[in-house]
Amino acid sequence: MKTPLEEKYLSELDNALLTVARIDGTNLTSKIFADKYRKDGIPVVITGLLDSMNNWDLDFLREKLGNQEFPVRFNGWERYKKEKNAWNNIGSGVESRTLSFNEYADLLSSKEAHKNDIYLGRCALKKTPLADTPALTEADTKLGLKMPGTSPNLWVCPGSHITPLHYDPLDGTLIQIHGEKRLLLFPPSQTYNLYPLSLFNYLRHGLKLRANYSQVYPEKADLEKFPKFEKTLAHRYEVILKQGEILFIPAGWWHEVTSLGDGVVCSINRFWHVLPLTRAATSWNKWRLHLGALMAAPYVIKTWLAAIFSKDREQKLRDLAQRL
């Protein structure tokens, strides 16, 4: 059974697949967006607000970002042969190397990035020539989005890259700039049916293995190990996010993101503080991560001190900052 809010705003295609609403942003007001979607934390796809933007393909990104340096994550595909609770890092906890954008673009062009799942993720645009893109600012204004939690972040990856099933403690807007992504979403009510990683990982791994990630591979779930996952199938939503579309992902909503095709896929996201504050205060998923951060504090302090006194201090500090 769907929750009352899901029943009200989200629709069913068949017994196994639910779909997120799509709305034309040109006819949307900030009040409608706030009342119908943000107030209760309901995901929605917004179209029509980015028609004036350039296509951020690889040539465009090379031209704009060129020799600017970014942290690049070398995920590899071997990890996907293991259970996730056997991983040593995940998401922003994955070890990164600093490359110029041109160096990373070469890896994409040669398909090396595809072979080894090499990913330029969560890189702030604020110090790049793309920081002041009018269409992005206008879209935020149109939606009435206020109280940003981060600046806009750039994500560039090869087709087939997967961001594992997780949730975020802040509201997010995912803006598809080039190529397409497929997202599976599950509401916060399904958290314990999705077997989140243990909070105790923070004691051993710090912020490398956060508890907002699921142990389950949703496309090939092992129901013997994770029997409660079957209950989530009645709450499973799918979105194909196309170029020029924006997906609002409320805090606490689980999502797995797969980049489609065999080319280059580019997105921007931005996190926003949860409004209204009553929704933030009553979100257990959000409080779980605050608790995890407290548990990680001893490990993080020890790691920062080690970085400060290391020979390659600058690189290590930069890598640590990227995980926060």
Coordinates of C-alpha atoms in Angstrom, one line a residue:
M1 CA 0.0 0.0 0.0
K2 CA 1.2 3.5 -0.8
T3 CA 1.2 6.2 1.9
P4 CA -1.5 8.8 1.7
L5 CA 0.9 11.4 0.3
E6 CA 2.2 9.0 -2.4
E7 CA -1.5 8.2 -3.3
K8 CA -2.2 11.9 -3.6
Y9 CA 0.7 13.1 -5.8
L10 CA 2.3 10.0 -7.4
S11 CA 0.8 7.6 -9.9
E12 CA 0.9 3.9 -10.6
L13 CA 1.8 2.5 -14.0
D14 CA 1.4 -1.1 -13.1
N15 CA 1.7 -3.4 -10.0
A16 CA 5.5 -3.1 -9.9
L17 CA 6.3 0.3 -11.2
L18 CA 5.3 3.8 -9.9
T19 CA 6.1 7.0 -11.6
V20 CA 7.0 10.5 -10.4
A21 CA 4.9 13.4 -11.7
R22 CA 6.2 15.6 -14.5
I23 CA 5.2 19.2 -14.5
D24 CA 5.8 22.1 -17.0
G25 CA 7.9 24.6 -15.1
T26 CA 6.9 27.5 -17.3
N27 CA 3.4 27.2 -15.7
L28 CA 4.7 26.6 -12.2
T29 CA 4.7 29.2 -9.4
S30 CA 6.9 29.0 -6.3
K31 CA 3.7 28.8 -4.2
I32 CA 2.5 25.7 -6.1
F33 CA 5.9 24.1 -5.8
A34 CA 6.1 24.8 -2.1
D35 CA 2.5 23.7 -1.3
K36 CA 2.3 20.6 -3.5
Y37 CA 5.8 19.2 -3.3
R38 CA 8.3 20.8 -0.9
K39 CA 6.0 21.1 2.1
D40 CA 5.4 17.4 2.3
G41 CA 8.6 16.2 0.7
I42 CA 7.2 14.8 -2.6
P43 CA 9.6 14.3 -5.6
V44 CA 8.7 15.8 -8.9
V45 CA 10.3 16.3 -12.4
I46 CA 10.2 19.9 -13.7
T47 CA 10.5 20.5 -17.4
G48 CA 10.9 23.6 -19.6
L49 CA 13.1 25.8 -17.4
L50 CA 16.4 25.1 -19.0
D51 CA 15.7 25.5 -22.7
S52 CA 18.1 28.5 -23.0
M53 CA 21.1 26.6 -21.6
N54 CA 24.0 25.4 -23.7
N55 CA 24.5 21.7 -24.2
W56 CA 27.2 20.8 -21.7
D57 CA 28.9 18.1 -23.8
L58 CA 32.5 17.2 -23.5
D59 CA 33.8 19.8 -25.9
F60 CA 31.9 22.6 -24.1
L61 CA 33.2 21.4 -20.8
R62 CA 36.8 21.2 -22.1
E63 CA 36.5 24.8 -23.4
K64 CA 35.1 26.1 -20.1
L65 CA 37.1 24.0 -17.5
G66 CA 40.2 23.0 -19.4
N67 CA 43.2 22.9 -17.0
Q68 CA 41.1 23.5 -13.8
E69 CA 41.8 20.8 -11.3
F70 CA 39.1 18.5 -9.8
P71 CA 39.1 15.5 -7.5
V72 CA 38.3 12.4 -9.6
R73 CA 37.0 9.1 -8.0
F74 CA 38.5 5.9 -9.2
N75 CA 35.7 3.4 -8.2
G76 CA 36.6 0.4 -10.3
W77 CA 34.0 -2.4 -11.0
E78 CA 35.4 -5.1 -8.8
R79 CA 33.6 -3.7 -5.7
Y80 CA 30.3 -4.6 -7.3
K81 CA 31.1 -8.3 -7.1
K82 CA 31.1 -8.0 -3.3
E83 CA 28.4 -7.4 -0.7
K84 CA 28.3 -3.7 0.1
N85 CA 28.9 -4.3 3.8
A86 CA 32.3 -5.6 2.7
W87 CA 33.3 -2.3 1.0
N88 CA 35.8 0.0 2.7
N89 CA 34.3 3.2 1.2
I90 CA 31.4 4.4 -0.8
G91 CA 30.2 7.6 -2.5
S92 CA 32.3 10.7 -1.5
G93 CA 34.3 8.3 0.7
V94 CA 36.0 6.8 -2.3
E95 CA 39.7 7.7 -2.7
S96 CA 40.1 10.4 -5.3
R97 CA 43.0 11.8 -7.4
T98 CA 43.4 15.4 -8.5
L99 CA 43.3 15.8 -12.3
S100 CA 42.8 18.6 -14.6
F101 CA 39.5 18.5 -16.5
N102 CA 41.3 17.9 -19.7
E103 CA 43.1 14.9 -18.2
Y104 CA 39.7 13.5 -17.1
A105 CA 38.2 14.2 -20.5
D106 CA 41.0 12.2 -22.1
L107 CA 40.0 9.3 -19.9
L108 CA 36.4 9.6 -21.1
S109 CA 37.4 9.9 -24.7
S110 CA 39.7 6.9 -24.6
K111 CA 36.9 4.9 -22.7
E112 CA 39.4 4.3 -19.8
A113 CA 36.8 6.0 -17.6
H114 CA 34.2 3.5 -18.8
K115 CA 36.4 0.5 -18.2
N116 CA 37.4 1.5 -14.6
D117 CA 34.3 3.5 -13.5
I118 CA 36.2 6.8 -13.1
Y119 CA 33.9 9.6 -11.9
L120 CA 34.2 13.3 -11.5
G121 CA 31.7 13.8 -8.7
R122 CA 30.4 16.6 -6.4
C123 CA 32.8 19.3 -7.7
A124 CA 31.8 22.8 -6.7
L125 CA 31.2 25.2 -9.7
K126 CA 31.6 28.3 -7.6
K127 CA 35.2 28.9 -8.7
T128 CA 34.8 28.0 -12.3
P129 CA 33.6 30.0 -15.4
L130 CA 30.3 28.1 -15.2
A131 CA 29.5 29.4 -11.7
D132 CA 27.2 32.2 -12.9
T133 CA 24.9 30.4 -15.4
P134 CA 21.8 32.5 -15.6
A135 CA 19.4 29.6 -16.5
L136 CA 20.3 27.9 -13.2
T137 CA 19.7 31.0 -11.1
E138 CA 16.5 31.6 -12.9
A139 CA 15.3 28.0 -12.3
D140 CA 16.0 28.3 -8.5
T141 CA 14.1 31.6 -8.4
K142 CA 11.2 30.2 -10.3
L143 CA 10.9 27.3 -7.8
G144 CA 11.3 29.7 -4.9
L145 CA 14.3 27.7 -3.5
K146 CA 16.0 29.4 -0.6
M147 CA 18.5 28.6 2.1
P148 CA 21.0 26.6 -0.1
G149 CA 23.0 24.0 1.8
T150 CA 25.8 23.9 -0.9
S151 CA 26.8 25.7 -4.0
P152 CA 26.0 24.0 -7.3
N153 CA 28.0 20.8 -7.9
L154 CA 29.2 19.3 -11.2
W155 CA 28.9 15.6 -11.9
V156 CA 30.5 14.1 -15.0
C157 CA 30.7 10.4 -15.7
P158 CA 30.7 7.7 -18.3
G159 CA 27.5 6.0 -19.3
S160 CA 26.8 3.0 -17.1
H161 CA 28.1 4.6 -14.0
I162 CA 26.0 3.8 -10.9
T163 CA 25.6 5.8 -7.8
P164 CA 24.5 3.2 -5.3
L165 CA 21.2 3.4 -3.5
H166 CA 21.3 6.1 -0.8
Y167 CA 19.5 9.1 0.6
D168 CA 20.6 12.7 1.5
P169 CA 19.9 14.6 4.7
L170 CA 19.0 17.8 2.6
D171 CA 16.6 18.5 -0.2
G172 CA 18.2 18.2 -3.6
T173 CA 17.7 19.4 -7.1
L174 CA 19.3 17.2 -9.8
I175 CA 19.6 19.0 -13.1
Q176 CA 20.3 17.0 -16.2
I177 CA 22.6 18.9 -18.5
H178 CA 23.8 16.3 -21.0
G179 CA 22.7 12.8 -21.6
E180 CA 20.1 10.9 -19.5
K181 CA 19.9 9.2 -16.1
R182 CA 17.6 6.6 -14.7
L183 CA 16.7 6.8 -11.0
L184 CA 15.0 4.3 -8.8
L185 CA 13.4 6.0 -5.7
F186 CA 12.0 4.7 -2.5
P187 CA 10.3 6.9 0.2
P188 CA 11.7 7.4 3.7
S189 CA 9.1 5.0 5.1
Q190 CA 11.1 2.1 3.6
T191 CA 14.4 2.8 5.3
Y192 CA 14.6 -0.3 7.3
N193 CA 13.3 -2.5 4.5
L194 CA 16.3 -1.2 2.5
Y195 CA 18.9 -2.4 5.1
P196 CA 21.0 0.8 5.6
L197 CA 24.6 0.4 6.4
S198 CA 25.3 0.3 10.1
L199 CA 25.9 3.5 12.1
F200 CA 28.8 1.7 13.8
N201 CA 30.8 1.9 10.5
Y202 CA 31.4 5.6 11.5
L203 CA 33.6 4.4 14.4
R204 CA 35.8 2.3 12.1
H205 CA 35.7 4.1 8.8
G206 CA 34.7 7.7 9.7
L207 CA 33.0 9.3 6.7
K208 CA 34.2 6.8 4.2
L209 CA 31.2 4.4 4.7
R210 CA 28.2 6.4 5.6
A211 CA 24.9 5.0 7.0
N212 CA 22.8 6.7 4.3
Y213 CA 23.7 3.9 1.8
S214 CA 21.7 0.7 1.4
Q215 CA 23.3 -2.8 1.6
V216 CA 20.9 -4.0 -1.2
Y217 CA 21.5 -4.1 -4.9
P218 CA 18.0 -3.1 -5.9
E219 CA 18.1 -4.6 -9.4
K220 CA 19.4 -8.0 -8.1
A221 CA 18.4 -8.1 -4.5
D222 CA 19.3 -11.2 -2.5
L223 CA 15.9 -11.9 -0.8
E224 CA 17.4 -14.6 1.4
K225 CA 19.8 -12.1 3.0
F226 CA 17.4 -9.1 2.7
P227 CA 13.9 -10.6 2.9
K228 CA 12.2 -7.3 3.9
F229 CA 13.3 -5.7 0.6
E230 CA 10.4 -7.4 -1.1
K231 CA 8.0 -5.1 0.8
T232 CA 9.6 -2.1 -0.9
L233 CA 8.6 -3.1 -4.4
A234 CA 5.1 -1.6 -3.9
H235 CA 6.9 1.7 -3.2
R236 CA 9.4 1.6 -6.0
Y237 CA 9.4 4.7 -8.3
E238 CA 11.3 5.1 -11.5
V239 CA 12.4 8.3 -13.3
I240 CA 14.2 8.7 -16.7
L241 CA 15.6 12.1 -16.3
K242 CA 16.2 13.7 -19.7
Q243 CA 18.5 16.5 -20.8
G244 CA 17.1 19.9 -19.6
E245 CA 14.9 18.4 -16.8
I246 CA 15.2 19.0 -13.0
L247 CA 14.3 16.3 -10.4
F248 CA 13.4 17.5 -6.9
I249 CA 14.6 14.8 -4.5
P250 CA 13.3 15.5 -0.9
A251 CA 15.5 14.8 2.1
G252 CA 15.4 11.2 3.2
W253 CA 14.2 9.8 -0.2
W254 CA 16.3 6.8 -1.3
H255 CA 17.6 6.9 -4.8
E256 CA 19.9 4.9 -7.0
V257 CA 21.2 6.7 -10.1
T258 CA 22.4 5.0 -13.3
S259 CA 23.9 7.0 -16.2
L260 CA 22.5 5.8 -19.5
G261 CA 24.1 5.2 -22.8
D262 CA 27.8 4.7 -23.7
G263 CA 28.8 8.3 -24.0
V264 CA 29.4 11.1 -21.4
V265 CA 26.7 12.1 -18.9
C266 CA 26.7 15.5 -17.1
S267 CA 24.5 16.8 -14.3
I268 CA 24.5 19.5 -11.7
N269 CA 23.0 19.2 -8.3
R270 CA 22.5 21.5 -5.4
F271 CA 21.4 20.8 -1.8
W272 CA 18.9 22.9 0.1
H273 CA 18.1 23.1 3.8
V274 CA 14.8 21.3 4.5
L275 CA 11.8 23.5 4.6
P276 CA 9.4 23.7 6.4
L277 CA 11.5 23.2 9.5
T278 CA 8.8 20.8 10.9
R279 CA 9.7 18.4 8.1
A280 CA 13.4 18.7 9.0
A281 CA 12.7 18.2 12.7
T282 CA 10.6 15.0 12.2
S283 CA 12.9 13.3 9.6
W284 CA 14.5 10.3 11.3
N285 CA 16.7 9.7 8.2
K286 CA 18.2 13.2 8.7
W287 CA 18.8 12.6 12.5
R288 CA 20.5 9.2 11.7
L289 CA 23.2 11.0 9.8
H290 CA 23.7 13.7 12.4
L291 CA 24.2 10.9 14.9
G292 CA 26.6 9.2 12.5
A293 CA 28.6 12.4 12.2
L294 CA 29.0 12.6 16.0
M295 CA 30.2 9.0 16.0
A296 CA 32.7 9.7 13.3
A297 CA 34.2 12.7 15.1
P298 CA 37.1 10.8 16.8
Y299 CA 38.1 9.1 13.5
V300 CA 37.9 12.3 11.5
I301 CA 40.0 14.3 14.1
K302 CA 42.7 11.6 14.1
T303 CA 42.7 11.5 10.2
W304 CA 42.9 15.3 9.9
L305 CA 45.8 15.5 12.4
A306 CA 47.6 12.7 10.5
A307 CA 47.1 14.7 7.2
I308 CA 48.4 17.9 8.7
F309 CA 51.7 16.3 9.7
S310 CA 52.1 14.3 6.5
K311 CA 54.6 15.0 3.7
D312 CA 51.8 15.5 1.1
R313 CA 49.6 17.6 3.5
E314 CA 47.9 19.7 0.8
Q315 CA 46.6 16.7 -1.2
K316 CA 45.5 14.8 1.9
L317 CA 43.6 17.8 3.3
R318 CA 42.0 18.4 -0.1
D319 CA 40.8 14.8 -0.2
L320 CA 39.4 15.0 3.3
A321 CA 37.6 18.2 2.6
Q322 CA 35.9 16.5 -0.4
R323 CA 34.4 13.9 1.9
L324 CA 32.6 16.4 4.1

